Amino acid sequence: MTKGAPSSSDGYDESPVGEQNASVPLPDSWVLTPLASIAEIDPRSFCIVPAATLLPVHFIPMSAVTQEFGGIDVSATRPLAEVQKGYTSFLANDVLFAKITPCMENGKLAVVPPLPYHIAFGSTEFHVLRATPAAHPAWLAYFLSQTNFRKLARQNMTGSAGQMRVATTWLSSAAIPVPPVAEQARILEKLEELLPDLDAGIAELNVAQKKLSLYRQSLLKAAVGGTLTAPWREVQSQQPDEPKETGAQLLERVLTERRARWEIKQLAKFKDQRKAPPNDWRLKYSQPVQPRIASLPDLPAQWAWASVEQVASDESYALAIGPFGSNLKVSDYRDAGVPLVFVRNIRSRKYGGATTRYVTAEKAEELKAHGIEGGDVLVTKMGEPPGDSDVYPIGQSPAIITADCIKVRCWPGLMEPAFLSAIINSYIGRQQIGPITQGVAQKKVSLGRFSFIALPLPPVDEQRKILEWLAAAEGEIGAQEVAVLLALKKSAAQRQNILKAAFSGQLVPQDPNDEPAAVLLERIRAERAAAGTGSGKRGRKTRALS
């Protein structure tokens, strides 16, 4: 029977690896066996003689291993004395498999290449698999790289949230299909024939994704900095119409109106209290904070700088953060009622749906200071980095923001909500949010520091023209991103289908002259028993590096 790459498909079998193996009978010369029977799992560290401690060794942190089995950088070195304690040691041809979330799910694994300095040390969050003669290292690595295996590993992680790990005991007992060594070599040769072109295509799609992201940022930079509408302003300046209100005049008018509204409210309070206003009552007015514009670029002549607090409405809670944890607990969540908005909603720009959590109307009334409605600007105040922004859609049900969100309700006619959101998402917003992000365990932006962020303020008609052009460009960018994501999904599915065929004996023909895997495994077991190493662990070794 002639075998080769499986046909392209939009999807692949997502059942756990063990279920796939049960549903697809393996060839007679193969065995399904625990990983520990063909590889040492986390072999013991090496004991180094004192004379070697000044010699260099390779140092491989988690960041040196690329996601999705994409490669490993072994160029960094450190003196042995710095790393022989507190790090994991490994050798060339060892397989590194990230044990901690989310690195494991992201496919951080690699086969260690030849090492000029013979030995390497790295993150303790790696599992190390050292192949026995029954398995090629690449066979182990390709098996671990399968999406279905990683899903199964994720289901069996132990530990607390954020610190969950794949346990050595589970990994050791995980079942792996093992063909004869000669057939492994033929399968790996076929994989090396099929996968590089596919991986190159995936790499190109990833580059295209990054370029689209860079283009979006470039477009935002031009939009909020005034370059995008420079030709439009030139045309407008030649029109015979009456001179239009500049950004500075617009801001001054709104600030004057803001103060006048405050004075009217204060006088009404004095009247209700039947008190005469004191002589200095106007001095009690609190001006909105001025923007901090040091190191920010020059703006077009018709534009001005305004702070977040200056563009926010003067109504109660127009500028607010979500409630503290003690005010909104998981026990308050309901399956219906007033929806809650989380950081994930702002980042994904998706609201509502099956995953939405709610609070009762009574709880929402208690949390009304954190309420949002269509047209409010939402900003994440935590994350890597914080500062993702979106406009809560018009027509969406009123909701409550959660703890790590900021809302800004704009003063009507001063700044368009979508323009404010674009500024926050642009380089102008990010270069200001970065320095004001503080914290130890979890870095966040406080509402007080956020209030000072400087915002470019064009005239309202120019804001609307910018948003019109941004919407048209975003439509084109979005369509291209959807096409790239679809192509990535198809490529990833094809890759997994190829690996599925490889690990079920369907990628290359079997050779009846190959020594069956079971025979080789039995011989290895006998050799281990005779040597007294039946556990599969090697003893500590002493090496003098040179």
Coordinates of C-alpha atoms in Angstrom, one line a residue:
M1 CA 0.0 0.0 0.0
T2 CA 1.3 3.4 -0.9
K3 CA 1.1 6.0 1.8
G4 CA 1.8 9.7 2.0
A5 CA 0.5 13.0 3.3
P6 CA -3.1 13.0 4.3
S7 CA -5.4 15.2 2.3
S8 CA -5.8 18.9 3.3
S9 CA -8.7 19.5 5.7
D10 CA -10.3 22.3 7.6
G11 CA -10.1 20.3 10.7
Y12 CA -8.7 17.2 12.3
D13 CA -9.7 14.6 14.9
E14 CA -9.7 16.4 18.2
S15 CA -10.3 13.3 20.4
P16 CA -7.6 12.6 23.0
V17 CA -4.5 10.8 21.7
G18 CA -5.4 7.6 23.6
E19 CA -8.8 7.5 22.0
Q20 CA -7.4 8.0 18.6
N21 CA -5.0 5.1 19.1
A22 CA -7.9 2.9 20.3
S23 CA -10.0 3.8 17.2
V24 CA -7.1 3.3 14.7
P25 CA -5.5 -0.1 15.1
L26 CA -1.7 0.1 15.1
P27 CA 0.4 -2.0 12.7
D28 CA 1.4 -5.4 14.2
S29 CA 5.0 -4.4 14.5
W30 CA 4.1 -1.4 16.7
V31 CA 3.4 -1.2 20.4
L32 CA 1.5 1.3 22.6
T33 CA 3.6 1.9 25.6
P34 CA 4.2 4.4 28.4
L35 CA 6.7 7.2 27.6
A36 CA 8.9 6.0 30.5
S37 CA 9.6 2.8 28.7
I38 CA 11.3 4.5 25.8
A39 CA 12.8 7.6 27.5
E40 CA 14.2 8.6 30.8
I41 CA 11.9 11.3 32.2
D42 CA 13.7 14.0 34.1
P43 CA 17.0 12.1 34.6
R44 CA 19.1 13.1 37.6
S45 CA 21.3 16.1 37.4
F46 CA 25.0 15.7 36.7
C47 CA 27.5 16.1 39.5
I48 CA 30.4 18.2 38.3
V49 CA 34.0 18.1 39.6
P50 CA 35.1 21.4 41.3
A51 CA 37.8 22.0 38.6
A52 CA 35.1 22.4 36.0
T53 CA 33.0 25.1 37.7
L54 CA 34.7 28.0 35.9
L55 CA 34.1 26.6 32.4
P56 CA 31.3 27.9 30.3
V57 CA 28.1 25.9 29.7
H58 CA 25.0 26.6 27.6
F59 CA 22.2 28.4 29.3
I60 CA 18.6 27.9 28.0
P61 CA 15.8 29.9 29.7
M62 CA 12.2 29.3 28.7
S63 CA 12.4 32.3 26.3
A64 CA 15.1 30.5 24.2
V65 CA 12.5 27.9 23.1
T66 CA 10.1 28.9 20.4
Q67 CA 6.4 28.1 20.5
E68 CA 4.9 25.4 18.4
F69 CA 8.1 23.3 18.2
G70 CA 9.7 26.2 16.3
G71 CA 13.3 25.9 17.4
I72 CA 15.8 26.5 20.2
D73 CA 18.6 29.1 20.8
V74 CA 21.6 27.6 22.6
S75 CA 23.9 30.5 22.0
A76 CA 23.8 31.9 25.5
T77 CA 26.4 30.7 28.0
R78 CA 27.2 31.2 31.6
P79 CA 29.9 29.9 34.0
L80 CA 29.0 26.5 35.3
A81 CA 29.3 27.8 38.9
E82 CA 26.4 30.1 38.3
V83 CA 23.9 27.5 37.1
Q84 CA 24.9 24.1 38.5
K85 CA 22.4 24.7 41.3
G86 CA 18.8 25.7 40.9
Y87 CA 18.6 24.9 37.2
T88 CA 17.8 21.8 35.1
S89 CA 20.7 20.1 33.2
F90 CA 20.4 18.4 29.9
L91 CA 22.5 17.1 27.0
A92 CA 22.4 17.2 23.2
N93 CA 19.5 15.1 21.8
D94 CA 17.5 15.5 25.0
V95 CA 13.9 16.6 24.4
L96 CA 12.7 19.7 26.4
F97 CA 9.0 19.9 27.1
A98 CA 7.6 22.9 29.0
K99 CA 5.7 21.6 32.0
I100 CA 4.0 24.9 33.2
T101 CA 1.0 26.7 31.9
P102 CA 0.7 28.5 29.5
C103 CA 4.1 27.5 28.0
M104 CA 3.1 23.9 27.6
E105 CA -0.1 24.7 25.8
N106 CA 1.8 27.1 23.5
G107 CA 4.0 24.2 22.4
K108 CA 7.3 25.2 24.0
L109 CA 9.4 22.1 23.2
A110 CA 12.6 21.3 21.4
V111 CA 15.3 18.7 20.6
V112 CA 18.5 20.0 22.1
P113 CA 21.1 20.3 19.2
P114 CA 24.8 19.5 19.4
L115 CA 26.4 21.5 22.2
P116 CA 29.9 22.8 21.7
Y117 CA 30.3 23.0 25.5
H118 CA 28.8 19.5 26.0
I119 CA 26.2 20.3 28.6
A120 CA 23.4 22.9 29.2
F121 CA 21.4 24.2 32.0
G122 CA 18.0 25.9 31.9
S123 CA 14.6 26.5 33.3
T124 CA 13.3 24.2 36.0
E125 CA 10.0 24.4 34.2
F126 CA 11.2 22.0 31.5
H127 CA 10.6 18.3 31.6
V128 CA 13.7 16.5 30.1
L129 CA 13.1 13.3 28.1
R130 CA 16.3 11.3 27.2
A131 CA 15.5 8.7 24.5
T132 CA 16.5 5.1 24.9
P133 CA 17.6 3.1 21.8
A134 CA 13.9 2.3 21.2
A135 CA 13.1 5.8 20.1
H136 CA 14.6 8.6 18.1
P137 CA 14.5 12.0 20.0
A138 CA 12.6 13.6 17.1
W139 CA 9.9 10.8 17.5
L140 CA 9.4 11.9 21.1
A141 CA 9.3 15.6 20.2
Y142 CA 6.8 15.3 17.3
F143 CA 4.6 13.2 19.5
L144 CA 4.6 15.8 22.3
S145 CA 4.0 18.6 19.7
Q146 CA 0.6 17.2 18.8
T147 CA -2.3 19.6 19.8
N148 CA -4.3 16.7 21.1
F149 CA -1.5 15.5 23.3
R150 CA -1.1 19.0 24.8
K151 CA -4.9 19.1 25.4
L152 CA -4.7 15.8 27.2
A153 CA -1.7 17.1 29.2
R154 CA -3.6 20.3 30.1
Q155 CA -6.5 18.2 31.4
N156 CA -4.1 16.3 33.7
M157 CA -2.2 19.3 35.1
T158 CA -1.9 19.7 38.8
G159 CA -1.4 22.8 41.0
S160 CA -3.1 26.1 41.6
A161 CA -4.3 28.6 38.9
G162 CA -1.5 30.2 37.1
Q163 CA 1.0 27.7 38.4
M164 CA -0.4 24.5 37.0
R165 CA 2.1 21.9 35.7
V166 CA 2.3 18.6 34.0
A167 CA 3.4 16.1 36.6
T168 CA 6.3 13.8 36.0
T169 CA 4.2 10.8 37.0
W170 CA 1.5 11.6 34.5
L171 CA 4.0 12.2 31.7
S172 CA 5.8 9.0 32.5
S173 CA 2.6 7.0 32.2
A174 CA 1.3 8.7 29.0
A175 CA 0.9 6.2 26.2
I176 CA 2.9 6.7 23.0
P177 CA 2.8 4.6 19.8
V178 CA 6.2 3.1 19.0
P179 CA 7.1 1.6 15.6
P180 CA 10.3 -0.3 14.9
V181 CA 13.4 2.0 15.0
A182 CA 13.9 1.6 11.2
E183 CA 10.3 2.6 10.5
Q184 CA 10.7 5.6 12.9
A185 CA 13.6 6.7 10.7
R186 CA 11.5 6.4 7.5
I187 CA 8.5 8.3 9.1
L188 CA 10.8 11.0 10.4
E189 CA 12.3 11.3 6.9
K190 CA 8.8 11.7 5.4
L191 CA 8.0 14.3 8.0
E192 CA 11.1 16.2 7.2
E193 CA 9.9 16.1 3.6
L194 CA 6.4 17.2 4.2
L195 CA 6.5 19.6 7.2
P196 CA 9.2 22.2 6.2
D197 CA 7.2 23.7 3.3
L198 CA 4.1 23.6 5.5
D199 CA 5.9 25.3 8.4
A200 CA 7.4 27.8 6.0
G201 CA 3.9 28.7 4.9
I202 CA 2.7 29.1 8.5
A203 CA 5.8 31.3 9.2
E204 CA 4.8 33.5 6.2
L205 CA 1.2 33.7 7.5
N206 CA 2.5 34.7 10.9
V207 CA 4.7 37.4 9.3
A208 CA 1.6 38.7 7.4
Q209 CA -0.3 38.8 10.7
K210 CA 2.4 40.9 12.3
K211 CA 2.5 43.2 9.2
L212 CA -1.2 43.8 9.5
S213 CA -0.8 44.6 13.2
L214 CA 2.1 47.0 12.4
Y215 CA 0.0 48.6 9.6
R216 CA -2.9 49.2 12.0
Q217 CA -0.5 50.9 14.5
S218 CA 1.0 53.0 11.7
L219 CA -2.5 54.0 10.6
L220 CA -3.4 54.9 14.2
K221 CA -0.2 56.9 14.6
A222 CA -1.0 58.9 11.5
A223 CA -4.6 59.4 12.6
V224 CA -4.0 60.7 16.1
G225 CA -0.9 62.6 15.2
G226 CA -2.6 64.6 12.4
T227 CA -0.7 63.3 9.4
L228 CA -3.6 61.3 8.0
T229 CA -5.8 64.4 7.6
A230 CA -3.0 66.8 6.6
P231 CA -4.2 67.0 2.9
W232 CA -7.8 67.3 4.1
R233 CA -6.9 70.2 6.4
E234 CA -5.1 71.9 3.5
V235 CA -8.2 71.7 1.3
Q236 CA -10.4 72.9 4.2
S237 CA -8.2 75.9 4.8
Q238 CA -8.9 77.1 1.2
Q239 CA -12.6 77.0 1.6
P240 CA -14.4 80.4 1.8
D241 CA -16.5 79.4 4.7
E242 CA -16.4 81.0 8.2
P243 CA -13.3 80.1 10.2
K244 CA -14.0 76.9 12.2
E245 CA -13.5 76.3 15.9
T246 CA -10.0 74.9 16.7
G247 CA -9.3 72.2 19.2
A248 CA -8.0 74.8 21.7
Q249 CA -11.2 76.9 21.3
L250 CA -13.4 73.9 21.6
L251 CA -11.7 72.8 24.8
E252 CA -11.8 76.3 26.3
R253 CA -15.5 76.6 25.5
V254 CA -16.3 73.2 27.1
L255 CA -14.2 74.0 30.2
T256 CA -16.0 77.4 30.6
E257 CA -19.4 75.6 30.2
R258 CA -18.3 73.0 32.7
R259 CA -17.5 75.6 35.3
A260 CA -20.7 77.4 34.6
R261 CA -22.7 74.2 35.2
W262 CA -20.9 73.6 38.4
E263 CA -21.7 77.2 39.6
I264 CA -25.4 76.7 38.7
K265 CA -25.5 73.5 40.7
Q266 CA -23.8 75.1 43.7
L267 CA -26.2 78.0 43.7
A268 CA -29.1 75.6 43.6
K269 CA -27.7 73.8 46.6
F270 CA -27.3 77.0 48.6
K271 CA -30.9 77.9 47.7
D272 CA -32.2 74.5 48.8
Q273 CA -30.4 74.9 52.1
R274 CA -31.7 78.5 52.4
K275 CA -28.1 79.8 52.8
A276 CA -26.4 82.7 51.2
P277 CA -23.3 81.7 49.1
P278 CA -20.1 82.5 51.0
N279 CA -17.8 85.1 49.4
D280 CA -15.2 82.5 48.4
W281 CA -17.6 79.8 47.2
R282 CA -16.3 80.0 43.6
L283 CA -12.7 79.2 44.8
K284 CA -13.9 75.8 45.7
Y285 CA -14.3 74.7 42.1
S286 CA -11.9 71.9 41.2
Q287 CA -10.4 72.4 37.8
P288 CA -9.9 69.1 35.7
V289 CA -6.3 68.2 35.8
Q290 CA -4.0 69.5 33.0
P291 CA -2.5 67.0 30.6
R292 CA 1.1 66.0 31.0
I293 CA 2.6 66.7 27.6
A294 CA 6.4 66.5 28.3
S295 CA 8.1 64.5 25.5
L296 CA 5.0 64.3 23.4
P297 CA 5.1 65.3 19.7
D298 CA 4.0 68.6 18.3
L299 CA 0.4 68.7 17.0
P300 CA -1.1 70.5 14.0
A301 CA -1.9 74.2 14.7
Q302 CA -5.6 73.6 14.8
W303 CA -5.3 70.8 17.5
A304 CA -4.8 71.0 21.2
W305 CA -3.8 68.7 24.1
A306 CA -6.5 67.7 26.7
S307 CA -6.3 65.4 29.6
V308 CA -8.6 62.4 30.1
E309 CA -10.3 64.2 33.0
Q310 CA -10.9 67.2 30.8
V311 CA -12.7 65.2 28.1
A312 CA -14.8 63.2 30.6
S313 CA -18.3 64.3 31.3
D314 CA -19.0 66.1 34.6
E315 CA -21.8 63.7 35.6
S316 CA -21.2 61.5 38.5
Y317 CA -18.9 58.5 37.8
A318 CA -18.2 59.5 34.2
L319 CA -14.6 58.5 34.9
A320 CA -14.4 55.4 37.1
I321 CA -12.9 51.9 37.7
G322 CA -14.6 48.6 38.4
P323 CA -15.5 47.6 42.0
F324 CA -13.0 46.2 44.4
G325 CA -13.1 42.4 44.9
S326 CA -14.9 42.7 48.2
N327 CA -17.8 44.5 46.5
L328 CA -18.2 42.1 43.6
K329 CA -17.5 38.4 44.3
V330 CA -17.9 35.3 42.2
S331 CA -20.7 34.3 44.5
D332 CA -22.6 37.4 43.1
Y333 CA -22.5 36.0 39.6
R334 CA -25.8 34.9 38.1
D335 CA -27.0 33.3 34.8
A336 CA -29.3 36.3 34.0
G337 CA -29.7 39.9 35.0
V338 CA -27.4 42.8 34.4
P339 CA -24.3 41.8 32.4
L340 CA -20.7 42.1 33.7
V341 CA -17.9 43.3 31.4
F342 CA -14.4 41.8 32.0
V343 CA -11.0 42.6 30.6
R344 CA -11.3 39.8 28.2
N345 CA -14.4 41.5 26.7
I346 CA -12.5 44.7 26.0
R347 CA -9.6 42.9 24.5
S348 CA -11.7 40.7 22.2
R349 CA -14.3 43.4 21.6
K350 CA -17.0 40.9 22.2
Y351 CA -19.9 41.4 24.6
G352 CA -22.7 39.1 25.4
G353 CA -23.0 35.4 24.5
A354 CA -22.9 32.1 26.3
T355 CA -20.0 33.0 28.6
T356 CA -21.5 36.2 29.9
R357 CA -21.9 36.5 33.7
Y358 CA -24.6 38.7 35.3
V359 CA -25.6 40.2 38.6
T360 CA -29.1 40.9 39.9
A361 CA -30.8 44.2 39.4
E362 CA -30.4 44.9 43.1
K363 CA -26.7 44.2 43.0
A364 CA -26.4 46.4 39.9
E365 CA -28.1 49.3 41.7
E366 CA -25.6 48.8 44.5
L367 CA -22.8 49.0 41.9
K368 CA -24.2 51.8 39.8
A369 CA -21.0 53.9 40.2
H370 CA -19.4 51.2 37.9
G371 CA -22.2 51.1 35.4
I372 CA -21.7 51.5 31.7
E373 CA -23.9 52.2 28.7
G374 CA -23.4 52.3 24.9
G375 CA -20.8 54.9 23.9
D376 CA -18.7 54.6 27.0
V377 CA -15.0 54.1 26.4
L378 CA -13.5 51.1 28.2
V379 CA -9.8 50.6 29.0
T380 CA -8.0 47.7 30.6
K381 CA -6.0 48.7 33.7
M382 CA -4.0 45.5 34.0
G383 CA -2.3 43.1 31.6
E384 CA 0.8 42.7 29.5
P385 CA 0.7 45.6 28.8
P386 CA -2.5 47.3 30.1
G387 CA -4.2 49.9 28.0
D388 CA -6.4 48.0 25.5
S389 CA -9.4 50.1 24.7
D390 CA -12.8 49.7 23.1
V391 CA -16.1 51.5 22.9
Y392 CA -19.0 49.7 24.5
P393 CA -21.4 49.3 21.6
I394 CA -24.5 51.4 21.2
G395 CA -27.6 49.2 21.7
Q396 CA -25.8 46.8 24.1
S397 CA -27.6 46.4 27.4
P398 CA -26.3 48.6 30.3
A399 CA -23.7 46.6 32.2
I400 CA -21.3 46.7 35.1
I401 CA -17.5 46.8 34.6
T402 CA -15.3 44.5 36.8
A403 CA -12.3 45.4 38.9
D404 CA -9.6 45.7 36.2
C405 CA -11.5 48.0 33.8
I406 CA -11.7 51.8 33.5
K407 CA -14.6 53.6 31.9
V408 CA -14.7 57.1 30.4
R409 CA -17.9 58.8 29.5
C410 CA -17.0 61.7 27.1
W411 CA -18.3 65.2 27.3
P412 CA -20.8 65.4 24.4
G413 CA -19.5 67.3 21.5
L414 CA -15.9 67.5 22.8
M415 CA -14.3 64.2 21.8
E416 CA -15.8 61.3 19.9
P417 CA -15.7 58.1 22.0
A418 CA -14.2 56.1 19.1
F419 CA -11.5 58.8 18.7
L420 CA -10.6 58.6 22.4
S421 CA -10.4 54.8 22.1
A422 CA -8.1 55.1 19.0
I423 CA -5.8 57.4 21.0
I424 CA -5.5 55.0 23.9
N425 CA -4.7 52.1 21.5
S426 CA -2.1 54.2 19.5
Y427 CA 1.5 54.8 20.3
I428 CA 0.6 58.1 22.0
G429 CA -1.6 56.2 24.5
R430 CA 0.9 53.3 25.0
Q431 CA 3.9 55.5 25.6
Q432 CA 2.1 57.3 28.4
I433 CA 0.5 54.2 30.0
G434 CA 3.7 52.2 30.2
P435 CA 5.5 54.5 32.7
I436 CA 2.4 54.9 34.9
T437 CA 1.9 51.1 35.2
Q438 CA 2.9 50.1 38.7
G439 CA 2.7 47.1 41.0
V440 CA 4.7 44.0 42.2
A441 CA 2.6 40.8 41.8
Q442 CA 0.3 42.4 39.2
K443 CA 1.0 45.7 37.5
K444 CA -1.9 48.0 37.1
V445 CA -2.8 51.6 36.1
S446 CA -4.5 53.7 38.8
L447 CA -7.4 55.9 37.8
G448 CA -5.6 58.9 39.3
R449 CA -2.5 58.5 37.0
F450 CA -4.7 57.6 34.0
S451 CA -6.6 60.9 34.4
F452 CA -3.5 62.9 33.5
I453 CA -2.9 61.2 30.1
A454 CA -2.7 63.7 27.3
L455 CA -5.0 63.3 24.4
P456 CA -4.7 65.1 21.0
L457 CA -7.9 67.1 20.4
P458 CA -8.7 68.0 16.8
P459 CA -11.8 70.0 15.8
V460 CA -14.9 67.8 15.9
D461 CA -15.4 67.7 12.1
E462 CA -11.8 66.5 11.7
Q463 CA -12.3 63.8 14.4
R464 CA -15.3 62.5 12.4
K465 CA -13.3 62.5 9.2
I466 CA -10.5 60.6 10.8
L467 CA -12.9 58.0 12.2
E468 CA -14.5 57.6 8.8
W469 CA -11.2 56.8 7.2
L470 CA -10.1 54.6 10.1
A471 CA -13.4 52.6 9.8
A472 CA -12.8 52.0 6.0
A473 CA -9.2 51.0 6.6
E474 CA -10.1 48.8 9.5
G475 CA -12.7 47.0 7.3
E476 CA -9.9 46.1 4.9
I477 CA -7.4 45.1 7.6
G478 CA -10.1 43.0 9.3
A479 CA -10.9 41.1 6.1
Q480 CA -7.3 40.4 5.5
E481 CA -6.8 39.2 9.1
V482 CA -9.8 36.8 8.8
A483 CA -8.3 35.4 5.6
V484 CA -4.9 34.9 7.3
L485 CA -6.5 33.3 10.4
L486 CA -8.5 30.9 8.1
A487 CA -5.3 30.0 6.3
L488 CA -3.4 29.5 9.6
K489 CA -6.2 27.3 10.9
K490 CA -6.1 25.1 7.7
S491 CA -2.4 24.9 7.8
A492 CA -2.4 23.9 11.5
A493 CA -5.0 21.3 10.8
Q494 CA -3.0 19.9 7.9
R495 CA 0.1 19.7 10.1
Q496 CA -1.9 17.8 12.8
N497 CA -3.4 15.4 10.2
I498 CA 0.2 14.6 9.0
L499 CA 1.3 13.9 12.6
K500 CA -1.8 11.8 13.3
A501 CA -1.0 9.7 10.2
A502 CA 2.6 9.4 11.3
F503 CA 1.6 8.1 14.8
S504 CA -1.0 5.7 13.5
G505 CA 1.2 3.9 11.0
Q506 CA -0.5 5.5 7.9
L507 CA 2.3 7.8 6.7
V508 CA 4.8 5.2 5.2
P509 CA 4.5 1.5 4.4
Q510 CA 5.6 -1.1 7.0
D511 CA 8.6 -3.4 6.2
P512 CA 8.2 -7.0 7.4
N513 CA 12.0 -7.2 7.8
D514 CA 12.0 -4.6 10.6
E515 CA 12.6 -5.8 14.1
P516 CA 9.2 -5.4 15.9
A517 CA 9.2 -2.7 18.6
A518 CA 8.1 -5.1 21.2
V519 CA 11.2 -7.3 20.7
L520 CA 13.5 -4.3 21.1
L521 CA 11.7 -3.0 24.2
E522 CA 11.9 -6.5 25.8
R523 CA 15.6 -6.5 25.2
I524 CA 16.0 -3.0 26.7
R525 CA 14.0 -4.1 29.8
A526 CA 16.2 -7.2 30.2
E527 CA 19.4 -5.0 29.9
R528 CA 18.0 -2.6 32.5
A529 CA 17.2 -5.4 34.8
A530 CA 20.6 -6.9 34.5
A531 CA 22.2 -3.5 35.1
G532 CA 19.9 -2.8 38.1
T533 CA 18.4 0.3 36.5
G534 CA 14.9 -0.9 36.0
S535 CA 13.4 2.4 37.0
G536 CA 14.8 4.0 33.9
K537 CA 16.7 6.6 35.9
R538 CA 20.4 6.9 35.4
G539 CA 22.7 7.4 38.3
R540 CA 24.5 10.6 39.0
K541 CA 27.5 11.1 36.8
T542 CA 30.7 13.1 37.3
R543 CA 31.9 15.1 34.3
A544 CA 35.0 17.2 33.9
L545 CA 34.2 19.7 31.1
S546 CA 37.0 20.8 28.8

